[in-house]
Amino acid sequence: VDTESAETRSLSHASHMATIRQHFQSFLTGGMAALAFGYYRVHQDVWQAAEAIDSRLDALGRETITSHASLQARVNELEKELVRLKATGTGNS
């Protein structure tokens, strides 16, 4: 009778270990799937952020060129006016 109960306990223990192994394997599979999806999402977010930064830098570059051209045109006009005033002698004190 003791041998039957020992065999039954051994089968029960083996069955229990197989169940634990199956649960652990399922946990690891789910964890790997979640990590892969998380990596994909982070990669996409970083890519989109980099594109947004590049786009903004391009826009800032265009704005800078435009404002610099406008400022340069104003400076040129002021320099012409200064040369004209010096030539007429009204700028002398």
XYZ file of N, CA and C in Angstrom:
279
model
N 0.834 -1.188 0.000
C 0.000 0.000 0.000
C 0.867 1.235 0.000
N 2.003 1.175 0.705
C 2.906 2.324 0.724
C 3.488 2.603 -0.654
N 3.736 1.570 -1.461
C 4.301 1.773 -2.789
C 3.305 2.473 -3.693
N 2.033 2.167 -3.563
C 1.029 2.835 -4.381
C 0.922 4.302 -4.016
N 0.931 4.578 -2.749
C 0.831 5.976 -2.353
C 2.089 6.738 -2.753
N 3.251 6.102 -2.737
C 4.492 6.758 -3.167
C 4.450 7.011 -4.672
N 3.945 6.038 -5.439
C 3.838 6.219 -6.890
C 2.820 7.305 -7.213
N 1.712 7.319 -6.470
C 0.683 8.325 -6.688
C 1.236 9.704 -6.363
N 1.991 9.793 -5.264
C 2.604 11.080 -4.914
C 3.625 11.498 -5.956
N 4.366 10.554 -6.497
C 5.372 10.855 -7.505
C 4.699 11.373 -8.780
N 3.613 10.722 -9.193
C 2.880 11.188 -10.370
C 2.251 12.548 -10.114
N 1.723 12.727 -8.910
C 1.114 14.005 -8.567
C 2.173 15.113 -8.570
N 3.348 14.805 -8.035
C 4.446 15.782 -8.007
C 4.902 16.110 -9.432
N 5.025 15.093 -10.278
C 5.447 15.300 -11.664
C 4.395 16.120 -12.412
N 3.133 15.817 -12.177
C 2.057 16.563 -12.820
C 2.062 18.020 -12.362
N 2.293 18.206 -11.079
C 2.352 19.559 -10.528
C 3.526 20.337 -11.134
N 4.680 19.688 -11.257
C 5.852 20.349 -11.842
C 5.608 20.679 -13.321
N 4.934 19.793 -14.049
C 4.629 20.055 -15.456
C 3.701 21.258 -15.577
N 2.748 21.372 -14.668
C 1.826 22.507 -14.684
C 2.574 23.800 -14.396
N 3.456 23.753 -13.417
C 4.253 24.945 -13.086
C 5.130 25.331 -14.278
N 5.755 24.333 -14.910
C 6.603 24.588 -16.067
C 5.785 25.213 -17.208
N 4.582 24.691 -17.419
C 3.727 25.235 -18.472
C 3.324 26.679 -18.165
N 2.983 26.965 -16.923
C 2.628 28.336 -16.538
C 3.817 29.284 -16.706
N 4.997 28.822 -16.297
C 6.194 29.643 -16.413
C 6.532 29.898 -17.878
N 6.377 28.874 -18.715
C 6.641 29.032 -20.140
C 5.653 30.025 -20.753
N 4.395 29.951 -20.371
C 3.399 30.900 -20.869
C 3.725 32.312 -20.408
N 4.173 32.449 -19.155
C 4.556 33.755 -18.626
C 5.719 34.339 -19.418
N 6.723 33.514 -19.682
C 7.877 33.995 -20.440
C 7.499 34.361 -21.876
N 6.636 33.583 -22.500
C 6.195 33.886 -23.861
C 5.445 35.216 -23.889
N 4.557 35.412 -22.929
C 3.819 36.680 -22.845
C 4.743 37.853 -22.568
N 5.715 37.635 -21.693
C 6.678 38.693 -21.376
C 7.499 39.083 -22.593
N 7.928 38.116 -23.369
C 8.709 38.413 -24.574
C 7.853 39.146 -25.608
N 6.597 38.741 -25.734
C 5.705 39.428 -26.673
C 5.494 40.878 -26.233
N 5.298 41.090 -24.936
C 5.113 42.454 -24.426
C 6.371 43.292 -24.628
N 7.539 42.714 -24.401
C 8.794 43.440 -24.619
C 8.976 43.796 -26.095
N 8.649 42.873 -26.972
C 8.792 43.150 -28.403
C 7.845 44.277 -28.823
N 6.626 44.230 -28.364
C 5.668 45.280 -28.702
C 6.108 46.615 -28.103
N 6.564 46.582 -26.852
C 7.040 47.810 -26.211
C 8.222 48.404 -26.948
N 9.147 47.556 -27.375
C 10.305 48.038 -28.132
C 9.839 48.681 -29.435
N 8.897 48.051 -30.120
C 8.370 48.590 -31.370
C 7.744 49.960 -31.143
N 6.933 50.100 -30.094
C 6.269 51.377 -29.810
C 7.288 52.466 -29.465
N 8.272 52.141 -28.658
C 9.306 53.130 -28.300
C 10.078 53.534 -29.550
N 10.407 52.561 -30.382
C 11.127 52.862 -31.626
C 10.304 53.803 -32.495
N 9.014 53.543 -32.636
C 8.147 54.412 -33.433
C 8.070 55.814 -32.829
N 7.945 55.910 -31.506
C 7.879 57.220 -30.851
C 9.157 58.012 -31.058
N 10.291 57.353 -30.936
C 11.582 58.031 -31.131
C 11.705 58.499 -32.578
N 11.292 57.665 -33.527
C 11.363 58.030 -34.939
C 10.490 59.247 -35.222
N 9.263 59.246 -34.693
C 8.363 60.379 -34.912
C 8.899 61.644 -34.259
N 9.473 61.519 -33.069
C 10.041 62.689 -32.400
C 11.218 63.244 -33.195
N 12.048 62.364 -33.725
C 13.192 62.821 -34.529
C 12.713 63.543 -35.792
N 11.668 63.020 -36.421
C 11.124 63.684 -37.605
C 10.548 65.053 -37.248
N 9.865 65.145 -36.106
C 9.302 66.431 -35.680
C 10.403 67.445 -35.396
N 11.481 67.001 -34.774
C 12.604 67.899 -34.483
C 13.250 68.373 -35.784
N 13.480 67.441 -36.722
C 14.058 67.828 -38.016
C 13.170 68.832 -38.739
N 11.878 68.584 -38.710
C 10.941 69.496 -39.373
C 10.989 70.882 -38.738
N 11.015 70.929 -37.422
C 11.058 72.219 -36.722
C 12.373 72.937 -36.984
N 13.476 72.207 -37.012
C 14.768 72.829 -37.307
C 14.793 73.399 -38.721
N 14.213 72.682 -39.670
C 14.124 73.205 -41.042
C 13.309 74.488 -41.078
N 12.170 74.487 -40.369
C 11.317 75.683 -40.333
C 12.054 76.852 -39.686
N 12.772 76.578 -38.602
C 13.539 77.645 -37.949
C 14.625 78.195 -38.876
N 15.247 77.299 -39.630
C 16.264 77.741 -40.582
C 15.672 78.661 -41.640
N 14.505 78.272 -42.164
C 13.850 79.126 -43.166
C 13.441 80.468 -42.555
N 12.905 80.448 -41.334
C 12.514 81.696 -40.672
C 13.728 82.592 -40.435
N 14.833 81.991 -40.056
C 16.049 82.765 -39.801
C 16.555 83.412 -41.085
N 16.557 82.652 -42.159
C 17.012 83.203 -43.437
C 16.110 84.356 -43.863
N 14.801 84.171 -43.717
C 13.853 85.220 -44.104
C 14.034 86.464 -43.253
N 14.146 86.295 -41.945
C 14.298 87.474 -41.080
C 15.651 88.136 -41.290
N 16.680 87.349 -41.569
C 17.997 87.919 -41.828
C 17.977 88.726 -43.124
N 17.308 88.199 -44.135
C 17.221 88.920 -45.409
C 16.469 90.235 -45.214
N 15.405 90.205 -44.449
C 14.634 91.417 -44.181
C 15.479 92.435 -43.415
N 16.178 91.972 -42.401
C 17.031 92.855 -41.609
C 18.169 93.418 -42.454
N 18.744 92.597 -43.302
C 19.834 93.047 -44.171
C 19.339 94.115 -45.146
N 18.140 93.951 -45.662
C 17.577 94.959 -46.569
C 17.390 96.288 -45.841
N 16.922 96.236 -44.595
C 16.751 97.471 -43.813
C 18.089 98.138 -43.533
N 19.106 97.341 -43.202
C 20.442 97.888 -42.940
C 20.989 98.538 -44.208
N 20.805 97.889 -45.336
C 21.278 98.462 -46.603
C 20.608 99.804 -46.877
N 19.309 99.888 -46.648
C 18.596 101.151 -46.855
C 19.121 102.239 -45.914
N 19.362 101.880 -44.652
C 19.895 102.857 -43.696
C 21.307 103.306 -44.084
N 22.128 102.367 -44.561
C 23.476 102.738 -44.994
C 23.426 103.673 -46.199
N 22.515 103.420 -47.124
C 22.358 104.312 -48.277
C 21.931 105.704 -47.827
N 21.002 105.734 -46.879
C 20.536 107.027 -46.362
C 21.671 107.752 -45.650
N 22.482 107.045 -44.907
C 23.616 107.647 -44.203
C 24.629 108.198 -45.204
N 24.920 107.456 -46.254
C 25.844 107.930 -47.287
C 25.269 109.173 -47.951
N 23.978 109.169 -48.233
C 23.326 110.330 -48.869
C 23.413 111.559 -47.954
N 23.157 111.359 -46.648
C 23.215 112.496 -45.711
C 24.641 113.025 -45.584
N 25.616 112.139 -45.545
C 27.012 112.589 -45.471
C 27.404 113.333 -46.744
N 26.906 112.892 -47.862
C 27.241 113.530 -49.138
C 26.648 114.930 -49.230
N 25.483 115.136 -48.662
C 24.848 116.466 -48.725
C 25.376 117.376 -47.632
N 26.069 116.833 -46.662
C 26.645 117.654 -45.623
C 25.715 117.952 -44.464
N 24.473 117.429 -44.440
C 23.579 117.680 -43.329
C 23.890 116.815 -42.131
N 24.726 115.838 -42.322
C 25.077 114.964 -41.208
C 26.246 115.480 -40.415
N 26.909 116.570 -40.832
C 28.070 117.097 -40.098
C 27.597 117.986 -38.951
N 28.304 117.897 -37.832
C 27.932 118.772 -36.706
C 28.954 119.850 -36.506
